[in-house]
Every structure is written in C-alpha cells, then in structure tokens.
PDB file of C-alpha atoms in Angstrom:
ATOM      1  CA  ARG A 180      -0.209  -0.361   0.242  1.00 89.00           C
ATOM      2  CA  ARG A 181       1.322   3.703  -1.025  1.00 96.00           C
ATOM      3  CA  THR A 182       1.286   5.827   1.952  1.00 98.00           C
ATOM      4  CA  VAL A 183       1.063   9.609   1.806  1.00 98.00           C
ATOM      5  CA  THR A 184       2.370  11.839   4.261  1.00 98.00           C
ATOM      6  CA  ARG A 185       1.413  15.227   5.001  1.00 98.00           C
ATOM      7  CA  PRO A 186       2.048  18.312   7.867  1.00 98.00           C
ATOM      8  CA  ILE A 187      -1.374  18.891   9.093  1.00 98.00           C
ATOM      9  CA  VAL A 188       0.593  21.339  11.935  1.00 98.00           C
ATOM     10  CA  ASP A 189       4.046  22.328  10.478  1.00 98.00           C
ATOM     11  CA  GLY A 190       6.623  20.645  12.498  1.00 98.00           C
ATOM     12  CA  ILE A 191       4.236  19.088  14.886  1.00 99.00           C
ATOM     13  CA  ILE A 192       1.111  16.925  13.783  1.00 99.00           C
ATOM     14  CA  TRP A 193       1.417  14.722  10.779  1.00 99.00           C
ATOM     15  CA  SER A 194      -1.142  12.796   8.515  1.00 99.00           C
ATOM     16  CA  LEU A 195      -0.287   9.180   6.707  1.00 99.00           C
ATOM     17  CA  GLU A 196      -2.753   8.189   4.329  1.00 98.00           C
ATOM     18  CA  GLN A 197      -3.297   4.801   2.759  1.00 98.00           C
ATOM     19  CA  GLU A 198      -6.121   3.417   0.909  1.00 97.00           C
ATOM     20  CA  GLN A 199      -8.522   1.686   2.205  1.00 93.00           C
ATOM     21  CA  ALA A 200     -10.411  -0.435  -0.273  1.00 87.00           C
ATOM     22  CA  LEU A 201     -12.769  -3.130  -1.545  1.00 80.00           C
ATOM     23  CA  ASP A 202     -14.309  -3.106  -5.027  1.00 76.00           C
ATOM     24  CA  VAL A 203     -16.568  -0.133  -4.962  1.00 76.00           C
ATOM     25  CA  LEU A 204     -15.556   0.831  -1.565  1.00 82.00           C
ATOM     26  CA  ALA A 205     -12.634   3.361  -1.129  1.00 91.00           C
ATOM     27  CA  MET A 206     -11.497   5.766   1.283  1.00 95.00           C
ATOM     28  CA  ASN A 207      -8.663   7.000   2.665  1.00 97.00           C
ATOM     29  CA  VAL A 208      -7.952   6.118   6.113  1.00 97.00           C
ATOM     30  CA  ARG A 209      -5.171   8.176   8.277  1.00 98.00           C
ATOM     31  CA  THR A 210      -2.246   7.816  11.098  1.00 98.00           C
ATOM     32  CA  THR A 211      -1.709  10.832  12.956  1.00 99.00           C
ATOM     33  CA  VAL A 212       1.067  11.663  14.300  1.00 99.00           C
ATOM     34  CA  VAL A 213       2.117  14.467  17.205  1.00 99.00           C
ATOM     35  CA  LYS A 214       5.618  15.197  18.317  1.00 99.00           C
ATOM     36  CA  LEU A 215       5.483  16.350  21.771  1.00 99.00           C
ATOM     37  CA  ALA A 216       7.459  19.428  22.518  1.00 98.00           C
ATOM     38  CA  ALA A 217       8.912  17.793  25.941  1.00 97.00           C
ATOM     39  CA  ASP A 218      11.395  15.722  24.026  1.00 97.00           C
ATOM     40  CA  GLY A 219      10.818  15.775  20.457  1.00 98.00           C
ATOM     41  CA  SER A 220       9.330  11.836  20.791  1.00 99.00           C
ATOM     42  CA  LEU A 221       6.247  10.847  18.839  1.00 99.00           C
ATOM     43  CA  VAL A 222       2.920  10.078  19.678  1.00 99.00           C
ATOM     44  CA  VAL A 223       1.194   7.524  16.842  1.00 99.00           C
ATOM     45  CA  PHE A 224      -2.467   7.260  16.860  1.00 98.00           C
ATOM     46  CA  SER A 225      -3.752   3.978  15.148  1.00 98.00           C
ATOM     47  CA  PRO A 226      -1.141   2.544  12.941  1.00 98.00           C
ATOM     48  CA  GLN A 227      -1.597   1.718   9.539  1.00 97.00           C
ATOM     49  CA  ALA A 228      -0.393  -1.123   7.041  1.00 97.00           C
ATOM     50  CA  PRO A 229       3.215  -2.082   8.220  1.00 97.00           C
ATOM     51  CA  THR A 230       4.882  -1.497   4.737  1.00 98.00           C
ATOM     52  CA  GLY A 231       8.496  -0.191   3.978  1.00 98.00           C
ATOM     53  CA  GLU A 232       7.230   2.892   3.102  1.00 98.00           C
ATOM     54  CA  PHE A 233       5.497   3.642   6.493  1.00 98.00           C
ATOM     55  CA  PHE A 234       8.030   2.792   8.558  1.00 98.00           C
ATOM     56  CA  ARG A 235      10.070   4.811   6.836  1.00 98.00           C
ATOM     57  CA  ALA A 236       7.748   8.003   6.857  1.00 98.00           C
ATOM     58  CA  ILE A 237       7.607   7.209  10.816  1.00 99.00           C
ATOM     59  CA  ASP A 238      11.183   7.208  11.478  1.00 99.00           C
ATOM     60  CA  ALA A 239      11.867  10.109   9.391  1.00 98.00           C
ATOM     61  CA  LEU A 240       9.647  12.102  12.412  1.00 99.00           C
ATOM     62  CA  GLY A 241      11.721  10.927  15.081  1.00 98.00           C
ATOM     63  CA  PRO A 242      11.507   8.350  17.646  1.00 99.00           C
ATOM     64  CA  VAL A 243       8.225   6.613  18.835  1.00 99.00           C
ATOM     65  CA  SER A 244       7.518   6.802  22.232  1.00 98.00           C
ATOM     66  CA  HIS A 245       3.457   6.012  22.349  1.00 98.00           C
ATOM     67  CA  VAL A 246       1.113   4.471  20.305  1.00 98.00           C
ATOM     68  CA  VAL A 247      -2.667   4.823  20.715  1.00 98.00           C
ATOM     69  CA  LEU A 248      -5.403   2.837  19.757  1.00 96.00           C
ATOM     70  CA  PRO A 249      -8.349   4.721  19.724  1.00 97.00           C
ATOM     71  CA  THR A 250     -11.598   2.888  18.366  1.00 95.00           C
ATOM     72  CA  TYR A 251     -12.317  -0.847  18.422  1.00 87.00           C
ATOM     73  CA  ALA A 252     -12.933  -0.703  14.360  1.00 87.00           C
ATOM     74  CA  LEU A 253     -10.811  -2.778  12.666  1.00 82.00           C
ATOM     75  CA  GLU A 254      -8.788  -1.058   9.556  1.00 87.00           C
ATOM     76  CA  HIS A 255      -7.715   1.163  13.177  1.00 88.00           C
ATOM     77  CA  LYS A 256      -6.208  -1.843  15.169  1.00 87.00           C
ATOM     78  CA  VAL A 257      -5.653  -4.403  13.015  1.00 90.00           C
ATOM     79  CA  TYR A 258      -2.107  -3.045  12.161  1.00 94.00           C
ATOM     80  CA  LEU A 259      -1.130  -2.124  16.086  1.00 94.00           C
ATOM     81  CA  PRO A 260       0.657  -5.365  16.343  1.00 93.00           C
ATOM     82  CA  ALA A 261       2.737  -5.532  13.620  1.00 95.00           C
ATOM     83  CA  PHE A 262       3.605  -1.299  14.725  1.00 96.00           C
ATOM     84  CA  CYS A 263       4.638  -2.549  18.534  1.00 94.00           C
ATOM     85  CA  ARG A 264       6.523  -4.962  16.835  1.00 95.00           C
ATOM     86  CA  ARG A 265       8.796  -2.888  15.368  1.00 97.00           C
ATOM     87  CA  TYR A 266       8.790  -0.159  18.173  1.00 97.00           C
ATOM     88  CA  PRO A 267       8.859  -2.396  21.092  1.00 95.00           C
ATOM     89  CA  ASN A 268       9.800   0.658  23.080  1.00 96.00           C
ATOM     90  CA  ALA A 269       6.602   2.258  22.074  1.00 96.00           C
ATOM     91  CA  ARG A 270       4.318   2.574  25.440  1.00 96.00           C
ATOM     92  CA  VAL A 271       0.339   1.187  24.674  1.00 96.00           C
ATOM     93  CA  TRP A 272      -2.621   2.980  25.175  1.00 96.00           C
ATOM     94  CA  VAL A 273      -5.842   2.088  24.521  1.00 94.00           C
ATOM     95  CA  ALA A 274      -9.686   3.345  24.927  1.00 95.00           C
ATOM     96  CA  ASP A 275     -11.211   1.466  27.219  1.00 93.00           C
ATOM     97  CA  GLY A 276     -14.088  -0.653  26.050  1.00 88.00           C
ATOM     98  CA  ILE A 277     -11.981  -2.275  23.029  1.00 82.00           C
ATOM     99  CA  TRP A 278     -13.904  -4.984  21.995  1.00 74.00           C
ATOM    100  CA  SER A 279     -13.219  -7.642  18.958  1.00 73.00           C
ATOM    101  CA  VAL A 280     -15.397  -9.643  16.678  1.00 63.00           C
ATOM    102  CA  PRO A 281     -16.419 -12.934  15.925  1.00 63.00           C
ATOM    103  CA  ILE A 282     -15.179 -13.126  19.587  1.00 60.00           C
ATOM    104  CA  ASP A 283     -14.337 -10.624  22.110  1.00 66.00           C
ATOM    105  CA  LEU A 284     -10.871 -12.001  23.349  1.00 67.00           C
ATOM    106  CA  PRO A 285      -8.665 -10.333  26.018  1.00 69.00           C
ATOM    107  CA  LEU A 286      -6.323  -7.543  24.282  1.00 72.00           C
ATOM    108  CA  PRO A 287      -3.239  -9.063  24.975  1.00 75.00           C
ATOM    109  CA  LEU A 288      -4.491 -12.424  22.559  1.00 66.00           C
ATOM    110  CA  LEU A 289      -4.995 -10.163  19.791  1.00 70.00           C
ATOM    111  CA  GLY A 290      -0.954  -8.743  20.273  1.00 71.00           C
ATOM    112  CA  ILE A 291      -1.950  -5.257  21.762  1.00 78.00           C
ATOM    113  CA  ASP A 292      -0.909  -5.246  25.570  1.00 78.00           C
ATOM    114  CA  PRO A 293      -1.413  -1.787  27.197  1.00 80.00           C
ATOM    115  CA  SER A 294       0.661  -2.671  30.140  1.00 83.00           C
ATOM    116  CA  SER A 295       3.226  -0.665  29.104  1.00 85.00           C
ATOM    117  CA  GLY A 296       1.172   2.096  28.890  1.00 89.00           C
ATOM    118  CA  GLY A 297      -2.433   1.827  29.794  1.00 90.00           C
ATOM    119  CA  VAL A 298      -6.178   2.170  29.415  1.00 92.00           C
ATOM    120  CA  LEU A 299      -7.992   5.608  28.774  1.00 95.00           C
ATOM    121  CA  LYS A 300     -10.971   5.831  30.936  1.00 93.00           C
ATOM    122  CA  ARG A 301     -14.217   7.876  30.701  1.00 92.00           C
ATOM    123  CA  ALA A 302     -13.435  10.964  33.913  1.00 90.00           C
ATOM    124  CA  GLU A 303     -16.156   9.319  35.794  1.00 91.00           C
ATOM    125  CA  ASP A 304     -14.584   5.539  35.631  1.00 90.00           C
ATOM    126  CA  ARG A 305     -10.753   6.673  36.337  1.00 90.00           C
ATOM    127  CA  GLY A 306      -9.948   5.949  40.006  1.00 88.00           C
ATOM    128  CA  ALA A 307      -6.516   6.406  42.260  1.00 85.00           C
ATOM    129  CA  ASP A 308      -4.893   3.483  40.635  1.00 86.00           C
ATOM    130  CA  ASP A 309      -5.250   5.060  36.944  1.00 86.00           C
ATOM    131  CA  VAL A 310      -2.114   6.663  35.956  1.00 85.00           C
ATOM    132  CA  ALA A 311      -2.030   9.371  33.119  1.00 91.00           C
ATOM    133  CA  PRO A 312      -0.211   8.961  30.208  1.00 96.00           C
ATOM    134  CA  PRO A 313       2.898  11.080  30.284  1.00 96.00           C
ATOM    135  CA  TRP A 314       1.756  13.031  27.314  1.00 98.00           C
ATOM    136  CA  ALA A 315      -1.622  14.573  28.982  1.00 97.00           C
ATOM    137  CA  ASP A 316       0.107  17.776  29.821  1.00 97.00           C
ATOM    138  CA  GLU A 317       0.282  18.265  26.001  1.00 98.00           C
ATOM    139  CA  ILE A 318      -2.278  16.089  24.716  1.00 99.00           C
ATOM    140  CA  ASP A 319      -5.526  15.697  26.895  1.00 98.00           C
ATOM    141  CA  TYR A 320      -8.010  12.919  26.151  1.00 98.00           C
ATOM    142  CA  LYS A 321     -11.906  12.268  26.493  1.00 98.00           C
ATOM    143  CA  VAL A 322     -13.825   9.110  25.874  1.00 98.00           C
ATOM    144  CA  LEU A 323     -17.405   8.709  24.345  1.00 98.00           C
ATOM    145  CA  ARG A 324     -19.519   5.436  24.809  1.00 96.00           C
ATOM    146  CA  VAL A 325     -22.567   4.614  23.607  1.00 96.00           C
ATOM    147  CA  ASP A 326     -23.753   1.501  24.965  1.00 93.00           C
ATOM    148  CA  SER A 327     -27.119   1.242  22.785  1.00 83.00           C
ATOM    149  CA  ALA A 328     -25.719   0.916  19.441  1.00 75.00           C
ATOM    150  CA  GLY A 329     -26.070  -2.848  19.512  1.00 76.00           C
ATOM    151  CA  ALA A 330     -24.803  -5.650  21.540  1.00 74.00           C
ATOM    152  CA  ASN A 331     -21.511  -4.021  21.669  1.00 86.00           C
ATOM    153  CA  PRO A 332     -20.609  -0.478  22.913  1.00 92.00           C
ATOM    154  CA  TYR A 333     -19.477   2.069  20.414  1.00 94.00           C
ATOM    155  CA  VAL A 334     -16.402   3.557  22.060  1.00 96.00           C
ATOM    156  CA  GLU A 335     -14.190   5.938  20.656  1.00 97.00           C
ATOM    157  CA  ALA A 336     -11.298   8.701  22.639  1.00 98.00           C
ATOM    158  CA  VAL A 337     -10.973  11.966  21.135  1.00 99.00           C
ATOM    159  CA  PHE A 338      -7.502  14.159  21.779  1.00 99.00           C
ATOM    160  CA  LEU A 339      -7.262  18.120  22.437  1.00 99.00           C
ATOM    161  CA  HIS A 340      -3.509  19.785  21.305  1.00 99.00           C
ATOM    162  CA  ALA A 341      -4.001  22.472  22.671  1.00 98.00           C
ATOM    163  CA  ALA A 342      -0.961  23.921  21.421  1.00 98.00           C
ATOM    164  CA  SER A 343      -1.862  23.472  17.887  1.00 99.00           C
ATOM    165  CA  LYS A 344      -5.440  24.145  18.863  1.00 99.00           C
ATOM    166  CA  THR A 345      -6.373  20.875  16.940  1.00 99.00           C
ATOM    167  CA  LEU A 346      -8.703  17.885  17.712  1.00 99.00           C
ATOM    168  CA  ILE A 347      -7.864  14.445  17.120  1.00 99.00           C
ATOM    169  CA  VAL A 348     -10.576  12.411  15.969  1.00 99.00           C
ATOM    170  CA  THR A 349     -10.715   8.431  14.407  1.00 98.00           C
ATOM    171  CA  ASP A 350     -14.602   8.645  13.743  1.00 96.00           C
ATOM    172  CA  LEU A 351     -16.559  11.003  15.486  1.00 98.00           C
ATOM    173  CA  VAL A 352     -16.904  13.370  12.636  1.00 98.00           C
ATOM    174  CA  LEU A 353     -15.924  13.740   9.070  1.00 98.00           C
ATOM    175  CA  SER A 354     -15.442  15.683   5.659  1.00 98.00           C
ATOM    176  CA  ILE A 355     -15.965  14.403   2.838  1.00 98.00           C
ATOM    177  CA  PRO A 356     -13.732  16.148  -0.118  1.00 98.00           C
ATOM    178  CA  ALA A 357     -15.654  17.477  -3.737  1.00 97.00           C
ATOM    179  CA  THR A 358     -11.775  15.801  -5.283  1.00 97.00           C
ATOM    180  CA  PRO A 359     -10.578  12.826  -4.526  1.00 98.00           C
ATOM    181  CA  PRO A 360      -7.708  12.034  -2.057  1.00 97.00           C
ATOM    182  CA  GLU A 361      -4.213  11.583  -3.597  1.00 96.00           C
ATOM    183  CA  VAL A 362      -3.586   8.452  -2.643  1.00 97.00           C
ATOM    184  CA  ILE A 363      -7.267   6.951  -3.940  1.00 97.00           C
ATOM    185  CA  SER A 364      -6.578   4.759  -6.675  1.00 95.00           C
ATOM    186  CA  ARG A 365      -7.381   5.903  -9.574  1.00 95.00           C
ATOM    187  CA  GLU A 366      -8.076   3.146 -11.910  1.00 95.00           C
ATOM    188  CA  ARG A 367     -10.229   2.371  -9.259  1.00 94.00           C
ATOM    189  CA  LEU A 368     -12.236   5.644 -10.134  1.00 96.00           C
ATOM    190  CA  LEU A 369     -12.405   5.319 -13.690  1.00 96.00           C
ATOM    191  CA  ASN A 370     -13.896   1.941 -13.474  1.00 93.00           C
ATOM    192  CA  LEU A 371     -16.481   3.653 -10.969  1.00 92.00           C
ATOM    193  CA  ALA A 372     -17.298   6.756 -13.051  1.00 94.00           C
ATOM    194  CA  PRO A 373     -19.442   5.485 -15.662  1.00 93.00           C
ATOM    195  CA  ASN A 374     -23.365   4.791 -14.911  1.00 92.00           C
ATOM    196  CA  ASP A 375     -23.020   1.740 -16.399  1.00 90.00           C
ATOM    197  CA  PRO A 376     -20.200  -0.831 -15.590  1.00 88.00           C
ATOM    198  CA  ALA A 377     -20.343  -2.169 -19.394  1.00 90.00           C
ATOM    199  CA  ASP A 378     -18.819   1.216 -20.589  1.00 92.00           C
ATOM    200  CA  ALA A 379     -16.193   0.834 -17.791  1.00 90.00           C
ATOM    201  CA  PRO A 380     -13.222   2.343 -17.751  1.00 95.00           C
ATOM    202  CA  ALA A 381     -13.821   6.206 -18.246  1.00 96.00           C
ATOM    203  CA  ALA A 382     -11.135   8.221 -20.109  1.00 97.00           C
ATOM    204  CA  ASP A 383      -8.831   9.169 -17.454  1.00 97.00           C
ATOM    205  CA  THR A 384      -9.856  13.337 -16.774  1.00 97.00           C
ATOM    206  CA  GLU A 385      -9.916  15.122 -13.568  1.00 97.00           C
ATOM    207  CA  GLU A 386     -14.024  15.083 -14.135  1.00 98.00           C
ATOM    208  CA  ASN A 387     -14.519  11.409 -14.445  1.00 97.00           C
ATOM    209  CA  LEU A 388     -12.269  10.926 -11.380  1.00 98.00           C
ATOM    210  CA  LYS A 389     -14.568  12.826  -9.984  1.00 98.00           C
ATOM    211  CA  ILE A 390     -17.213  10.806 -10.342  1.00 96.00           C
ATOM    212  CA  GLY A 391     -15.641   8.003  -9.282  1.00 96.00           C
ATOM    213  CA  TRP A 392     -14.523   9.390  -5.861  1.00 97.00           C
ATOM    214  CA  ALA A 393     -18.660  10.671  -5.785  1.00 96.00           C
ATOM    215  CA  LYS A 394     -20.108   7.470  -6.038  1.00 94.00           C
ATOM    216  CA  ALA A 395     -17.322   5.456  -3.715  1.00 94.00           C
ATOM    217  CA  SER A 396     -17.825   8.238  -1.363  1.00 95.00           C
ATOM    218  CA  LEU A 397     -21.721   7.174  -0.810  1.00 93.00           C
ATOM    219  CA  VAL A 398     -21.445   3.888  -1.181  1.00 91.00           C
ATOM    220  CA  VAL A 399     -18.978   4.086   1.697  1.00 92.00           C
ATOM    221  CA  SER A 400     -21.423   6.591   3.335  1.00 92.00           C
ATOM    222  CA  PHE A 401     -24.833   5.048   2.503  1.00 88.00           C
ATOM    223  CA  LEU A 402     -23.994   0.898   1.533  1.00 77.00           C
ATOM    224  CA  GLY A 403     -27.074   1.464  -0.249  1.00 69.00           C
ATOM    225  CA  PRO A 404     -27.264   5.034  -1.513  1.00 67.00           C
ATOM    226  CA  SER A 405     -30.560   5.730  -3.565  1.00 67.00           C
ATOM    227  CA  ARG A 406     -29.720   6.408  -6.962  1.00 71.00           C
ATOM    228  CA  GLN A 407     -27.749   2.899  -7.681  1.00 72.00           C
ATOM    229  CA  SER A 408     -29.047  -0.768  -7.734  1.00 74.00           C
ATOM    230  CA  GLN A 409     -27.174  -3.536  -7.903  1.00 77.00           C
ATOM    231  CA  ILE A 410     -27.428  -5.742 -11.221  1.00 78.00           C
ATOM    232  CA  LYS A 411     -28.459  -9.138 -11.327  1.00 81.00           C
ATOM    233  CA  GLY A 412     -27.707 -11.704 -13.640  1.00 80.00           C
ATOM    234  CA  GLY A 413     -25.813 -11.442 -17.215  1.00 81.00           C
ATOM    235  CA  ALA A 414     -21.717 -10.233 -17.459  1.00 79.00           C
ATOM    236  CA  TYR A 415     -22.008  -7.520 -14.762  1.00 77.00           C
ATOM    237  CA  ASP A 416     -23.690  -9.805 -11.852  1.00 78.00           C
ATOM    238  CA  GLY A 417     -23.426  -8.154  -8.980  1.00 75.00           C
ATOM    239  CA  LYS A 418     -22.132  -4.728 -10.251  1.00 80.00           C
ATOM    240  CA  LEU A 419     -23.712  -1.561  -9.531  1.00 80.00           C
ATOM    241  CA  LYS A 420     -25.423   0.792 -12.402  1.00 85.00           C
ATOM    242  CA  TRP A 421     -26.540   4.202 -11.511  1.00 86.00           C
ATOM    243  CA  GLU A 422     -29.333   6.806 -12.369  1.00 85.00           C
ATOM    244  CA  PRO A 423     -28.771  10.380 -12.744  1.00 85.00           C
ATOM    245  CA  GLY A 424     -28.972  12.639  -9.384  1.00 86.00           C
ATOM    246  CA  PHE A 425     -26.357  11.540  -7.441  1.00 89.00           C
ATOM    247  CA  GLU A 426     -24.466  13.999  -7.917  1.00 92.00           C
ATOM    248  CA  ALA A 427     -27.081  15.925  -5.547  1.00 91.00           C
ATOM    249  CA  SER A 428     -26.713  13.292  -3.102  1.00 92.00           C
ATOM    250  CA  PHE A 429     -23.080  13.403  -3.078  1.00 94.00           C
ATOM    251  CA  GLU A 430     -23.475  17.543  -2.590  1.00 95.00           C
ATOM    252  CA  LYS A 431     -25.448  17.134   0.581  1.00 94.00           C
ATOM    253  CA  ILE A 432     -22.369  14.919   2.420  1.00 96.00           C
ATOM    254  CA  SER A 433     -19.240  16.886   0.704  1.00 97.00           C
ATOM    255  CA  ASP A 434     -17.217  19.349   1.732  1.00 97.00           C
ATOM    256  CA  ARG A 435     -18.729  19.579   5.303  1.00 97.00           C
ATOM    257  CA  LEU A 436     -18.215  18.895   8.607  1.00 98.00           C
ATOM    258  CA  ILE A 437     -20.559  15.943   9.732  1.00 98.00           C
ATOM    259  CA  PRO A 438     -20.799  12.241  11.364  1.00 97.00           C
ATOM    260  CA  SER A 439     -20.767   9.310   9.243  1.00 93.00           C
ATOM    261  CA  PRO A 440     -24.214   8.715   8.158  1.00 93.00           C
ATOM    262  CA  ILE A 441     -23.929   5.202   9.155  1.00 93.00           C
ATOM    263  CA  LEU A 442     -22.599   6.161  12.449  1.00 95.00           C
ATOM    264  CA  ARG A 443     -25.483   8.700  12.721  1.00 96.00           C
ATOM    265  CA  THR A 444     -28.233   5.862  12.032  1.00 94.00           C
ATOM    266  CA  LEU A 445     -26.628   2.891  13.940  1.00 94.00           C
ATOM    267  CA  VAL A 446     -24.829   4.852  16.966  1.00 96.00           C
ATOM    268  CA  PHE A 447     -25.375   8.255  17.579  1.00 97.00           C
ATOM    269  CA  SER A 448     -29.450   8.183  16.664  1.00 96.00           C
ATOM    270  CA  LYS A 449     -29.422   5.430  19.033  1.00 95.00           C
ATOM    271  CA  GLY A 450     -27.588   6.779  21.690  1.00 96.00           C
ATOM    272  CA  LYS A 451     -28.654  10.621  21.713  1.00 96.00           C
ATOM    273  CA  GLY A 452     -27.977  10.851  25.449  1.00 96.00           C
ATOM    274  CA  PRO A 453     -24.761   9.871  26.000  1.00 97.00           C
ATOM    275  CA  THR A 454     -23.876  11.500  22.553  1.00 98.00           C
ATOM    276  CA  ARG A 455     -25.039  14.658  23.737  1.00 98.00           C
ATOM    277  CA  ARG A 456     -23.672  14.855  26.825  1.00 97.00           C
ATOM    278  CA  PHE A 457     -19.985  14.431  25.321  1.00 98.00           C
ATOM    279  CA  VAL A 458     -20.531  16.740  22.513  1.00 98.00           C
ATOM    280  CA  ASN A 459     -21.440  18.815  25.271  1.00 98.00           C
ATOM    281  CA  GLU A 460     -18.901  18.049  27.596  1.00 98.00           C
ATOM    282  CA  VAL A 461     -15.973  18.575  24.800  1.00 98.00           C
ATOM    283  CA  CYS A 462     -17.139  21.662  24.199  1.00 98.00           C
ATOM    284  CA  ASP A 463     -17.920  22.928  28.212  1.00 97.00           C
ATOM    285  CA  ASP A 464     -13.955  21.900  28.850  1.00 98.00           C
ATOM    286  CA  TRP A 465     -12.173  22.266  25.800  1.00 98.00           C
ATOM    287  CA  GLY A 466     -14.690  25.211  24.217  1.00 94.00           C
ATOM    288  CA  GLY A 467     -12.460  27.766  22.352  1.00 94.00           C
ATOM    289  CA  GLN A 468      -9.119  25.817  22.469  1.00 98.00           C
ATOM    290  CA  PHE A 469      -9.454  24.028  19.068  1.00 98.00           C
ATOM    291  CA  GLU A 470      -9.924  25.541  15.817  1.00 98.00           C
ATOM    292  CA  THR A 471      -9.195  22.675  13.174  1.00 98.00           C
ATOM    293  CA  ILE A 472     -10.183  18.800  13.599  1.00 99.00           C
ATOM    294  CA  ALA A 473      -8.302  16.073  11.924  1.00 99.00           C
ATOM    295  CA  PRO A 474     -10.665  13.084  11.541  1.00 98.00           C
ATOM    296  CA  ALA A 475      -8.987   9.796  10.629  1.00 98.00           C
ATOM    297  CA  HIS A 476     -10.588   9.330   7.100  1.00 98.00           C
ATOM    298  CA  TYR A 477     -11.484  11.952   3.934  1.00 98.00           C
ATOM    299  CA  ASP A 478      -9.885  15.777   4.186  1.00 98.00           C
ATOM    300  CA  ALA A 479      -7.610  17.253   7.671  1.00 98.00           C
ATOM    301  CA  PRO A 480      -7.129  18.952   8.749  1.00 98.00           C
ATOM    302  CA  VAL A 481     -10.683  20.476   8.726  1.00 98.00           C
ATOM    303  CA  PRO A 482     -11.960  24.100  10.004  1.00 98.00           C
ATOM    304  CA  GLY A 483     -13.941  23.128  12.842  1.00 98.00           C
ATOM    305  CA  ASP A 484     -14.452  24.327  16.581  1.00 98.00           C
ATOM    306  CA  CYS A 485     -17.091  24.152  19.508  1.00 97.00           C
ATOM    307  CA  ALA A 486     -19.818  25.694  17.011  1.00 98.00           C
ATOM    308  CA  SER A 487     -19.072  23.515  14.050  1.00 97.00           C
ATOM    309  CA  LEU A 488     -19.152  19.920  16.283  1.00 98.00           C
ATOM    310  CA  ARG A 489     -22.705  21.519  17.679  1.00 98.00           C
ATOM    311  CA  ALA A 490     -23.981  21.862  14.400  1.00 98.00           C
ATOM    312  CA  ALA A 491     -22.922  17.984  13.276  1.00 98.00           C
ATOM    313  CA  PHE A 492     -24.894  17.136  16.292  1.00 98.00           C
ATOM    314  CA  ALA A 493     -27.875  18.958  15.788  1.00 97.00           C
ATOM    315  CA  PHE A 494     -29.875  16.229  15.025  1.00 97.00           C
ATOM    316  CA  ILE A 495     -29.539  14.700  18.280  1.00 95.00           C
ATOM    317  CA  ASP A 496     -32.022  17.452  19.654  1.00 91.00           C
ATOM    318  CA  ASP A 497     -34.467  16.848  17.061  1.00 79.00           C
TER     319      ASP A 497
END
C-alpha cells in the first residue's frame, strides 16, 4: 500500500494516509502523528499497514515513544501488533472498552498489550490507581461510550492538542472532499465513473475521477445509495448501475463537517443521551481551545470549533 505523508501542523502534527478499499468501497484512512514538545518523541494514533514506506515515514519524523488505539474498528487496530513489534519500546494506550468480533478476546491475545502504557478511561471511571499518560500535559483526552448501539458499545477516544488548537478524532466526525485524496487509486475511480459498468473504465480525466470518487463516497456512506442498483445476472452480475441524481446526493454530504452517515444512524441516533453529553462535555471543557479537526478519514485538517461540532450533531436534539 502506498503511504502519503502530509503536515497537519508544520513541525508538530502529521497525516500518514493509505487507501482502504474493497471493490467499490474506497476511502483513505489516516494515522495521525504528534511530536511532543517535551522531548521531541512521537505519539502515533492508529498505525496503518506496516509497509516499508510507512515505517520510513514514521522514522523520518522522530523516535516513537507512544502508540494509541482510540477505538475498536478493525481498520484502526488491525496493524497495531505489527507496529508494536517494530517499536517494542513504545508504550501502548488503548481506549477503555475496546472489543473484537466474532469473539471478544482479551487484548493481549490479539497482540495488543497496554500493560506498558495504560487504558484511557472516561473521567467518571478513573480511579486512584489509574495513571495519566506522560503526554497528558500536551494532549488531553476524552472518551465517548454509547451502550445502546447494539450488542457491543461504541467507544472512541478523542484528543485535544491545545498548543496547535487541534482536535484529533477517529470516526466521530469527518469531511468528505469533493475531489479524491491523492492516495486513492485512479484506476478504481475510473472504473466507478460510468453509470453503466459496461462502459468502464471511463477516460482518464479529472472530471471522471471526481465522478468515481462521488460514487465511492456514497457507497461507503450509505452502503446502498438511492441512486444505484445492483445488476442481477449476466456479465455484470453484482456490479452497480447508477441513475442521474447521485451528484445532488453527494453535494449534501461533501465539503462539510458531519458524522459518518452510517454512525449517525446506527450509533448516535440510538444513543442521543450519551452523545449529547459527550459533545457538551467537549465544548464545555475545551471550548475555544480548538480551531481545526483532524479525523482519521477523508479531509484533514478541517476547519472546526465547538460551534461546528454542535452543528454537526444538531440532529440529536430533533
């Protein structure tokens, strides 16, 4: 997998992106890296596929002292064991309540051992024996837990790097760009661009890349967007056929700060109480302390403050 490295805050925070794709599902997934002012070492959030290019990019930024697993989603935790083998002295920190499927195994059996670091808990769950991370003076954190989202809780830790006024999140909110991220396969997007798969691939133009990206983003966001249908039988069995009008659907979700549409439906709308309390806690405690947001998918950094965050979650008060 290709890795694209970009600064989020010059000399302090970086984005390392890879493509996360399966057939028509395509998006970028991001490792966020913060350099600590105290000693110049790195805190790495959700390491990605352990390629040589990825590790060279990390090493070029500085020595790794800590690695953080903020949530349970597979794409954010699956590569953590390989990362820990590469950096055995890095202390591991995980959000409280991380679980796995199909069997909820103890983290050490998954190759994730937080004994070198610790568990990041909600403020109300912290006890006298819980140790604050050494980076807590520079990077504060809060943990969202929604227990009404299904058999297992939705868990996500978010982080405030106050010095740069940056809020680091994983899946809480995102901003889908109108143009595809650099790391996304051009070939994949050109194959998605035609409304009829029989016409694929489309000509290699920027406009066709944007069309393919819009369709890929709609599929990722809704799984079954209203303007597409699955072909049954024939040479293109299982492929997607699109109808005019998908462009308007994409415009409604692109270039704006929103929760993932899937998480909005399956998690946040079912757990309005804990979601509302969490957003209020973030804004009450950190209000005025962040001006940009760095999600783990799509655009980063994204302009965003507490007003933006409250607006993104306005639906929980409907």
